[in-house]
């Protein structure tokens, strides 16, 4: 009798984020933009399963029809890049249970790429050290490295230079109400249409200033410092984003802002027990034709879309 073929399998969560501050500083010669962004991870997840196979190739299946499963997908690119680094032929089946909104400014795709790198490294018994993984992550996308860290982070450069921060006590009891209107915003389009010298293009504050307000438990100062350069071009083209932002504040959120390049908007609620009321009032006014979710800013993972 031949020995049974052992197939290692791994299932992991793949998270998302909001940008509490995203200040574009300047356009660079390489087509990217220099920025400073404060990233807050949220306990809301996609699920990814990996199964090693003797059949050559990378096969991705996804629960969501709109997510491409070809070589364009960041998961496929991450897995492919990983095998290339190892100098090995790929043989893997991947399943993505997509629960996060797609092309939504919450980093779902970037989170998937980082999760894929971590999972591949684990399945292969850690051939790559942390700096190697970070290098691969930065190649895959500006937002990917921040997902290799747990907790909040400050990202600079084009977003790939990541400094890990400790959790903010001020946000311990807070929650966000996430609203996605159901259309995606291509990130390159948002950057290309940003007018840095026009109103809303740049913040007078630095990310360090906002972090200081968070660390000194200055809730109002923190709210006043929230900023996202990319709201300017996106709101110009899609005024519904402003409507959602204003609607969340009218419904009782302490503040609201678009995340990343949109179109997801988050409403901040300092006391998470009030978040359900905010969402209910928002949906009463706006209608329920949107994706919505209440997410604590720390603590237990919440299954998304449920
Ligand atoms: O790095 P990533 O692949 O996510 O970037 C997608 C696109 O977004 C880039 O090709 C660029 O057009 C734009 N971008 C930018 N400046 C950044 C990050 C992204 O202009 N810091």
mmCIF file of C-alpha atoms and ligand atoms in Angstrom:
data_model
loop_
_atom_site.group_PDB
_atom_site.id
_atom_site.type_symbol
_atom_site.label_atom_id
_atom_site.label_comp_id
_atom_site.label_asym_id
_atom_site.label_seq_id
_atom_site.Cartn_x
_atom_site.Cartn_y
_atom_site.Cartn_z
ATOM 1 C CA UNK A 1 0.000 0.000 0.000
ATOM 2 C CA UNK A 2 1.406 3.433 -0.910
ATOM 3 C CA UNK A 3 1.736 6.115 1.768
ATOM 4 C CA UNK A 4 -1.214 8.555 1.793
ATOM 5 C CA UNK A 5 -0.489 11.868 0.062
ATOM 6 C CA UNK A 6 -0.589 14.561 2.738
ATOM 7 C CA UNK A 7 -2.128 17.828 1.487
ATOM 8 C CA UNK A 8 -1.562 20.780 3.813
ATOM 9 C CA UNK A 9 -4.495 23.148 3.944
ATOM 10 C CA UNK A 10 -4.914 26.509 5.558
ATOM 11 C CA UNK A 11 -7.895 28.807 6.061
ATOM 12 C CA UNK A 12 -7.302 32.375 7.202
ATOM 13 C CA UNK A 13 -9.100 35.661 7.643
ATOM 14 C CA UNK A 14 -8.223 38.607 5.449
ATOM 15 C CA UNK A 15 -9.032 41.992 6.911
ATOM 16 C CA UNK A 16 -9.863 45.510 5.832
ATOM 17 C CA UNK A 17 -9.063 49.059 6.941
ATOM 18 C CA UNK A 18 -10.192 52.629 6.933
ATOM 19 C CA UNK A 19 -7.928 55.644 6.488
ATOM 20 C CA UNK A 20 -8.442 58.099 9.342
ATOM 21 C CA UNK A 21 -6.071 60.479 7.591
ATOM 22 C CA UNK A 22 -4.858 60.382 4.000
ATOM 23 C CA UNK A 23 -2.928 63.468 2.998
ATOM 24 C CA UNK A 24 -1.367 63.531 -0.446
ATOM 25 C CA UNK A 25 1.769 65.633 -0.320
ATOM 26 C CA UNK A 26 2.957 65.698 -3.935
ATOM 27 C CA UNK A 27 2.847 63.988 -7.280
ATOM 28 C CA UNK A 28 6.035 61.991 -7.956
ATOM 29 C CA UNK A 29 7.893 61.461 -11.220
ATOM 30 C CA UNK A 30 7.104 57.712 -11.182
ATOM 31 C CA UNK A 31 3.344 58.344 -11.451
ATOM 32 C CA UNK A 32 2.664 57.665 -7.773
ATOM 33 C CA UNK A 33 1.861 60.207 -5.081
ATOM 34 C CA UNK A 34 3.791 60.847 -1.911
ATOM 35 C CA UNK A 35 1.403 60.632 1.028
ATOM 36 C CA UNK A 36 0.966 60.268 4.748
ATOM 37 C CA UNK A 37 -1.831 58.033 5.905
ATOM 38 C CA UNK A 38 -3.064 56.765 9.252
ATOM 39 C CA UNK A 39 -4.561 53.321 8.801
ATOM 40 C CA UNK A 40 -6.979 51.728 11.222
ATOM 41 C CA UNK A 41 -7.635 48.008 10.650
ATOM 42 C CA UNK A 42 -11.205 46.816 11.188
ATOM 43 C CA UNK A 43 -12.333 43.382 12.408
ATOM 44 C CA UNK A 44 -14.308 42.602 9.268
ATOM 45 C CA UNK A 45 -13.045 39.842 7.030
ATOM 46 C CA UNK A 46 -12.969 37.857 3.823
ATOM 47 C CA UNK A 47 -12.008 34.221 4.243
ATOM 48 C CA UNK A 48 -9.264 32.560 2.201
ATOM 49 C CA UNK A 49 -8.490 28.832 1.963
ATOM 50 C CA UNK A 50 -5.347 27.386 0.446
ATOM 51 C CA UNK A 51 -4.778 23.779 -0.478
ATOM 52 C CA UNK A 52 -1.484 22.548 -1.866
ATOM 53 C CA UNK A 53 -1.841 20.313 -4.886
ATOM 54 C CA UNK A 54 0.288 18.002 -7.011
ATOM 55 C CA UNK A 55 -1.452 19.461 -10.057
ATOM 56 C CA UNK A 56 0.675 22.350 -11.376
ATOM 57 C CA UNK A 57 -0.807 25.854 -11.515
ATOM 58 C CA UNK A 58 -2.649 28.395 -9.384
ATOM 59 C CA UNK A 59 -6.427 27.971 -9.360
ATOM 60 C CA UNK A 60 -8.568 30.626 -7.673
ATOM 61 C CA UNK A 61 -12.290 30.270 -7.094
ATOM 62 C CA UNK A 62 -14.349 33.051 -5.582
ATOM 63 C CA UNK A 63 -17.835 33.284 -4.076
ATOM 64 C CA UNK A 64 -18.355 36.710 -5.703
ATOM 65 C CA UNK A 65 -19.032 36.782 -9.463
ATOM 66 C CA UNK A 66 -17.525 40.254 -9.974
ATOM 67 C CA UNK A 67 -14.085 39.372 -8.625
ATOM 68 C CA UNK A 68 -11.701 38.333 -11.421
ATOM 69 C CA UNK A 69 -10.037 34.985 -10.783
ATOM 70 C CA UNK A 70 -7.487 35.295 -13.591
ATOM 71 C CA UNK A 71 -3.832 36.304 -13.290
ATOM 72 C CA UNK A 72 -4.993 39.915 -12.678
ATOM 73 C CA UNK A 73 -6.249 38.980 -9.252
ATOM 74 C CA UNK A 74 -3.917 40.174 -6.501
ATOM 75 C CA UNK A 75 -4.130 36.789 -4.764
ATOM 76 C CA UNK A 76 -2.942 34.997 -7.904
ATOM 77 C CA UNK A 77 -0.192 37.585 -8.339
ATOM 78 C CA UNK A 78 0.879 37.189 -4.698
ATOM 79 C CA UNK A 79 0.963 33.383 -4.895
ATOM 80 C CA UNK A 80 2.777 33.449 -8.217
ATOM 81 C CA UNK A 81 5.358 35.922 -6.914
ATOM 82 C CA UNK A 82 5.856 33.777 -3.815
ATOM 83 C CA UNK A 83 6.635 30.627 -5.854
ATOM 84 C CA UNK A 84 8.912 32.655 -8.125
ATOM 85 C CA UNK A 85 10.848 33.806 -5.062
ATOM 86 C CA UNK A 86 11.170 30.205 -3.896
ATOM 87 C CA UNK A 87 12.223 29.064 -7.372
ATOM 88 C CA UNK A 88 9.498 26.387 -7.262
ATOM 89 C CA UNK A 89 6.646 25.450 -9.578
ATOM 90 C CA UNK A 90 3.228 26.459 -8.251
ATOM 91 C CA UNK A 91 0.649 23.835 -7.291
ATOM 92 C CA UNK A 92 -2.220 25.295 -5.295
ATOM 93 C CA UNK A 93 -5.999 25.700 -5.094
ATOM 94 C CA UNK A 94 -7.312 28.866 -3.473
ATOM 95 C CA UNK A 95 -10.840 29.718 -2.457
ATOM 96 C CA UNK A 96 -11.887 33.256 -1.629
ATOM 97 C CA UNK A 97 -15.091 33.771 0.309
ATOM 98 C CA UNK A 98 -15.624 37.462 -0.522
ATOM 99 C CA UNK A 99 -17.597 39.273 2.163
ATOM 100 C CA UNK A 100 -16.088 42.756 1.927
ATOM 101 C CA UNK A 101 -17.243 45.228 -0.722
ATOM 102 C CA UNK A 102 -15.077 45.246 -3.863
ATOM 103 C CA UNK A 103 -13.080 48.295 -5.121
ATOM 104 C CA UNK A 104 -14.446 50.095 -2.094
ATOM 105 C CA UNK A 105 -11.521 51.929 -0.473
ATOM 106 C CA UNK A 106 -11.342 49.552 2.492
ATOM 107 C CA UNK A 107 -8.360 47.583 1.168
ATOM 108 C CA UNK A 108 -10.131 44.257 0.661
ATOM 109 C CA UNK A 109 -7.973 43.301 -2.348
ATOM 110 C CA UNK A 110 -4.753 44.495 -0.699
ATOM 111 C CA UNK A 111 -5.685 42.572 2.443
ATOM 112 C CA UNK A 112 -6.232 39.451 0.310
ATOM 113 C CA UNK A 113 -2.753 39.822 -1.212
ATOM 114 C CA UNK A 114 -1.098 40.203 2.208
ATOM 115 C CA UNK A 115 -3.093 37.270 3.602
ATOM 116 C CA UNK A 116 -2.041 35.155 0.608
ATOM 117 C CA UNK A 117 1.646 35.932 1.234
ATOM 118 C CA UNK A 118 1.315 35.065 4.925
ATOM 119 C CA UNK A 119 -0.597 31.863 4.203
ATOM 120 C CA UNK A 120 1.833 30.711 1.516
ATOM 121 C CA UNK A 121 4.761 31.313 3.835
ATOM 122 C CA UNK A 122 3.058 29.305 6.566
ATOM 123 C CA UNK A 123 2.073 26.441 4.250
ATOM 124 C CA UNK A 124 5.692 26.181 3.126
ATOM 125 C CA UNK A 125 7.070 26.362 6.678
ATOM 126 C CA UNK A 126 8.286 29.953 6.592
ATOM 127 C CA UNK A 127 10.964 30.087 3.895
ATOM 128 C CA UNK A 128 10.709 33.899 3.694
ATOM 129 C CA UNK A 129 11.654 36.269 6.519
ATOM 130 C CA UNK A 130 9.498 39.290 7.426
ATOM 131 C CA UNK A 131 11.549 41.812 5.347
ATOM 132 C CA UNK A 132 11.255 39.560 2.248
ATOM 133 C CA UNK A 133 7.487 39.379 2.695
ATOM 134 C CA UNK A 134 7.338 43.150 3.087
ATOM 135 C CA UNK A 135 9.305 43.581 -0.139
ATOM 136 C CA UNK A 136 6.917 41.307 -2.050
ATOM 137 C CA UNK A 137 3.928 43.077 -0.503
ATOM 138 C CA UNK A 138 5.220 46.494 -1.642
ATOM 139 C CA UNK A 139 5.661 45.144 -5.183
ATOM 140 C CA UNK A 140 2.058 43.978 -5.245
ATOM 141 C CA UNK A 141 0.540 47.320 -4.221
ATOM 142 C CA UNK A 142 1.076 50.410 -2.102
ATOM 143 C CA UNK A 143 -1.559 49.331 0.441
ATOM 144 C CA UNK A 144 -0.450 45.707 0.791
ATOM 145 C CA UNK A 145 2.421 46.080 3.341
ATOM 146 C CA UNK A 146 0.169 47.644 6.003
ATOM 147 C CA UNK A 147 -1.840 44.403 6.081
ATOM 148 C CA UNK A 148 1.220 42.435 7.198
ATOM 149 C CA UNK A 149 0.994 44.339 10.502
ATOM 150 C CA UNK A 150 -1.559 43.943 13.225
ATOM 151 C CA UNK A 151 -2.999 47.113 14.663
ATOM 152 C CA UNK A 152 -2.997 50.680 13.389
ATOM 153 C CA UNK A 153 -0.165 51.955 11.251
ATOM 154 C CA UNK A 154 1.296 55.100 9.784
ATOM 155 C CA UNK A 155 2.174 54.700 6.119
ATOM 156 C CA UNK A 156 4.360 57.080 4.114
ATOM 157 C CA UNK A 157 6.140 57.122 0.747
ATOM 158 C CA UNK A 158 3.544 55.880 -1.741
ATOM 159 C CA UNK A 159 1.981 54.021 1.202
ATOM 160 C CA UNK A 160 4.450 51.130 1.324
ATOM 161 C CA UNK A 161 6.642 52.442 4.177
ATOM 162 C CA UNK A 162 4.776 51.264 7.228
ATOM 163 C CA UNK A 163 5.302 52.056 10.882
ATOM 164 C CA UNK A 164 3.322 49.919 13.300
ATOM 165 C CA UNK A 165 1.482 51.833 16.032
ATOM 166 C CA UNK A 166 -0.044 50.611 19.262
ATOM 167 C CA UNK A 167 -3.854 50.619 19.607
ATOM 168 C CA UNK A 168 -5.483 53.942 20.460
ATOM 169 C CA UNK A 169 -7.260 53.806 23.823
ATOM 170 C CA UNK A 170 -9.516 56.646 22.639
ATOM 171 C CA UNK A 171 -11.035 54.317 20.031
ATOM 172 C CA UNK A 172 -11.483 51.319 22.333
ATOM 173 C CA UNK A 173 -15.244 51.750 22.705
ATOM 174 C CA UNK A 174 -15.829 53.319 19.302
ATOM 175 C CA UNK A 175 -17.461 51.814 16.226
ATOM 176 C CA UNK A 176 -17.825 52.775 12.604
ATOM 177 C CA UNK A 177 -20.930 52.594 10.487
ATOM 178 C CA UNK A 178 -19.769 51.660 6.985
ATOM 179 C CA UNK A 179 -21.868 52.607 3.977
ATOM 180 C CA UNK A 180 -21.035 51.604 0.423
ATOM 181 C CA UNK A 181 -23.289 52.959 -2.331
ATOM 182 C CA UNK A 182 -22.624 49.971 -4.592
ATOM 183 C CA UNK A 183 -20.257 51.367 -7.206
ATOM 184 C CA UNK A 184 -16.463 51.143 -7.274
ATOM 185 C CA UNK A 185 -13.968 53.961 -7.750
ATOM 186 C CA UNK A 186 -10.743 53.037 -9.588
ATOM 187 C CA UNK A 187 -7.840 54.190 -7.419
ATOM 188 C CA UNK A 188 -5.720 55.499 -10.369
ATOM 189 C CA UNK A 189 -8.668 57.645 -11.494
ATOM 190 C CA UNK A 190 -9.017 59.206 -8.023
ATOM 191 C CA UNK A 191 -5.318 60.112 -7.857
ATOM 192 C CA UNK A 192 -5.248 61.426 -11.432
ATOM 193 C CA UNK A 193 -8.182 63.736 -10.769
ATOM 194 C CA UNK A 194 -6.919 65.120 -7.476
ATOM 195 C CA UNK A 195 -6.107 68.856 -7.699
ATOM 196 C CA UNK A 196 -3.584 69.363 -4.922
ATOM 197 C CA UNK A 197 -3.703 73.167 -5.049
ATOM 198 C CA UNK A 198 -7.476 73.368 -4.917
ATOM 199 C CA UNK A 199 -9.658 73.277 -1.820
ATOM 200 C CA UNK A 200 -9.621 69.917 -0.047
ATOM 201 C CA UNK A 201 -6.466 68.750 -1.848
ATOM 202 C CA UNK A 202 -4.155 68.912 1.164
ATOM 203 C CA UNK A 203 -4.470 69.053 4.927
ATOM 204 C CA UNK A 204 -2.667 71.674 7.019
ATOM 205 C CA UNK A 205 -2.183 68.987 9.666
ATOM 206 C CA UNK A 206 0.314 66.126 9.673
ATOM 207 C CA UNK A 207 -0.481 62.515 10.518
ATOM 208 C CA UNK A 208 1.771 63.019 13.557
ATOM 209 C CA UNK A 209 -0.572 65.802 14.734
ATOM 210 C CA UNK A 210 -3.580 63.529 14.505
ATOM 211 C CA UNK A 211 -1.763 60.714 16.306
ATOM 212 C CA UNK A 212 -0.907 63.186 19.077
ATOM 213 C CA UNK A 213 -4.580 64.105 19.443
ATOM 214 C CA UNK A 214 -5.514 60.428 19.603
ATOM 215 C CA UNK A 215 -2.813 59.742 22.191
ATOM 216 C CA UNK A 216 -3.919 62.690 24.325
ATOM 217 C CA UNK A 217 -7.551 61.461 24.246
ATOM 218 C CA UNK A 218 -8.702 64.621 22.508
ATOM 219 C CA UNK A 219 -11.850 63.319 20.766
ATOM 220 C CA UNK A 220 -12.925 66.680 19.298
ATOM 221 C CA UNK A 221 -9.384 67.452 18.136
ATOM 222 C CA UNK A 222 -9.231 63.995 16.566
ATOM 223 C CA UNK A 223 -12.539 64.535 14.735
ATOM 224 C CA UNK A 224 -11.378 67.920 13.463
ATOM 225 C CA UNK A 225 -8.187 66.351 12.111
ATOM 226 C CA UNK A 226 -9.850 63.609 10.027
ATOM 227 C CA UNK A 227 -8.883 64.203 6.413
ATOM 228 C CA UNK A 228 -8.792 62.478 3.049
ATOM 229 C CA UNK A 229 -7.331 64.231 -0.031
ATOM 230 C CA UNK A 230 -9.150 61.795 -2.331
ATOM 231 C CA UNK A 231 -12.595 62.952 -1.203
ATOM 232 C CA UNK A 232 -12.086 66.061 -3.362
ATOM 233 C CA UNK A 233 -12.046 64.374 -6.811
ATOM 234 C CA UNK A 234 -14.450 61.590 -5.851
ATOM 235 C CA UNK A 235 -17.117 63.913 -4.410
ATOM 236 C CA UNK A 236 -16.805 66.174 -7.458
ATOM 237 C CA UNK A 237 -17.773 63.250 -9.702
ATOM 238 C CA UNK A 238 -20.038 61.374 -7.280
ATOM 239 C CA UNK A 239 -21.922 63.889 -5.078
ATOM 240 C CA UNK A 240 -23.741 60.971 -3.465
ATOM 241 C CA UNK A 241 -20.619 60.481 -1.336
ATOM 242 C CA UNK A 242 -21.202 63.889 0.259
ATOM 243 C CA UNK A 243 -24.849 62.978 0.733
ATOM 244 C CA UNK A 244 -23.876 59.800 2.582
ATOM 245 C CA UNK A 245 -21.302 61.666 4.673
ATOM 246 C CA UNK A 246 -23.808 64.348 5.645
ATOM 247 C CA UNK A 247 -26.524 61.742 6.153
ATOM 248 C CA UNK A 248 -24.383 59.819 8.630
ATOM 249 C CA UNK A 249 -23.680 62.970 10.653
ATOM 250 C CA UNK A 250 -27.375 63.950 10.556
ATOM 251 C CA UNK A 251 -28.166 60.424 11.821
ATOM 252 C CA UNK A 252 -25.920 60.999 14.851
ATOM 253 C CA UNK A 253 -22.401 59.939 13.842
ATOM 254 C CA UNK A 254 -19.735 62.129 15.475
ATOM 255 C CA UNK A 255 -18.056 62.582 12.082
ATOM 256 C CA UNK A 256 -18.024 60.879 8.701
ATOM 257 C CA UNK A 257 -15.504 60.591 5.888
ATOM 258 C CA UNK A 258 -14.758 58.572 2.770
ATOM 259 C CA UNK A 259 -12.125 55.849 3.175
ATOM 260 C CA UNK A 260 -9.197 55.530 0.736
ATOM 261 C CA UNK A 261 -10.279 56.200 -2.840
ATOM 262 C CA UNK A 262 -13.889 55.353 -1.959
ATOM 263 C CA UNK A 263 -16.661 54.788 -2.383
ATOM 264 C CA UNK A 264 -17.103 53.450 1.177
ATOM 265 C CA UNK A 265 -17.909 56.139 3.753
ATOM 266 C CA UNK A 266 -17.465 55.571 7.494
ATOM 267 C CA UNK A 267 -19.401 57.275 10.250
ATOM 268 C CA UNK A 268 -17.562 57.375 13.572
ATOM 269 C CA UNK A 269 -19.440 56.742 16.796
ATOM 270 C CA UNK A 270 -17.502 57.115 20.040
ATOM 271 C CA UNK A 271 -19.918 54.923 22.016
ATOM 272 C CA UNK A 272 -20.480 51.756 19.997
ATOM 273 C CA UNK A 273 -23.813 51.068 21.692
ATOM 274 C CA UNK A 274 -25.211 54.054 19.747
ATOM 275 C CA UNK A 275 -24.119 52.775 16.327
ATOM 276 C CA UNK A 276 -27.249 50.705 15.604
ATOM 277 C CA UNK A 277 -29.426 53.810 16.089
ATOM 278 C CA UNK A 278 -27.192 55.831 13.753
ATOM 279 C CA UNK A 279 -27.446 53.189 11.039
ATOM 280 C CA UNK A 280 -31.217 52.870 11.442
ATOM 281 C CA UNK A 281 -31.761 56.635 11.146
ATOM 282 C CA UNK A 282 -29.369 56.816 8.209
ATOM 283 C CA UNK A 283 -31.192 54.063 6.307
ATOM 284 C CA UNK A 284 -34.559 55.707 7.101
ATOM 285 C CA UNK A 285 -33.389 58.838 5.313
ATOM 286 C CA UNK A 286 -31.183 57.414 2.574
ATOM 287 C CA UNK A 287 -32.993 54.185 1.785
ATOM 288 C CA UNK A 288 -31.603 50.697 2.082
ATOM 289 C CA UNK A 289 -30.133 50.444 -1.452
ATOM 290 C CA UNK A 290 -26.585 50.264 -0.137
ATOM 291 C CA UNK A 291 -24.215 47.905 1.628
ATOM 292 C CA UNK A 292 -23.972 48.744 5.309
ATOM 293 C CA UNK A 293 -22.190 47.328 8.308
ATOM 294 C CA UNK A 294 -21.501 48.291 11.915
ATOM 295 C CA UNK A 295 -17.939 47.439 12.932
ATOM 296 C CA UNK A 296 -16.275 47.928 16.319
ATOM 297 C CA UNK A 297 -12.901 49.645 16.024
ATOM 298 C CA UNK A 298 -11.302 47.079 18.265
ATOM 299 C CA UNK A 299 -12.201 43.756 19.782
ATOM 300 C CA UNK A 300 -13.875 40.683 18.428
ATOM 301 C CA UNK A 301 -13.972 39.905 14.721
ATOM 302 C CA UNK A 302 -17.343 40.523 13.132
ATOM 303 C CA UNK A 303 -18.423 38.399 10.207
ATOM 304 C CA UNK A 304 -19.198 40.798 7.380
ATOM 305 C CA UNK A 305 -22.348 40.826 5.335
ATOM 306 C CA UNK A 306 -24.318 39.131 8.086
HETATM 307 O O1 LIG B 1 -0.004 50.720 -5.547
HETATM 308 P P1 LIG B 1 -1.317 50.425 -6.175
HETATM 309 O O2 LIG B 1 -1.231 49.370 -7.237
HETATM 310 O O3 LIG B 1 -2.420 50.178 -5.226
HETATM 311 O O4 LIG B 1 -1.719 51.763 -6.934
HETATM 312 C C1 LIG B 1 -2.722 51.812 -7.901
HETATM 313 C C2 LIG B 1 -2.627 53.134 -8.616
HETATM 314 O O5 LIG B 1 -3.031 54.196 -7.752
HETATM 315 C C3 LIG B 1 -1.240 53.518 -9.078
HETATM 316 O O6 LIG B 1 -0.937 52.972 -10.327
HETATM 317 C C4 LIG B 1 -1.333 55.023 -9.118
HETATM 318 O O7 LIG B 1 -2.012 55.428 -10.288
HETATM 319 C C5 LIG B 1 -2.235 55.333 -7.950
HETATM 320 N N1 LIG B 1 -1.486 55.654 -6.724
HETATM 321 C C6 LIG B 1 -0.828 56.867 -6.633
HETATM 322 N N2 LIG B 1 -0.123 57.153 -5.484
HETATM 323 C C7 LIG B 1 -0.085 56.297 -4.459
HETATM 324 C C8 LIG B 1 -0.760 55.067 -4.536
HETATM 325 C C9 LIG B 1 -1.456 54.767 -5.690
HETATM 326 O O8 LIG B 1 -0.868 57.675 -7.557
HETATM 327 N N3 LIG B 1 0.583 56.625 -3.366
#
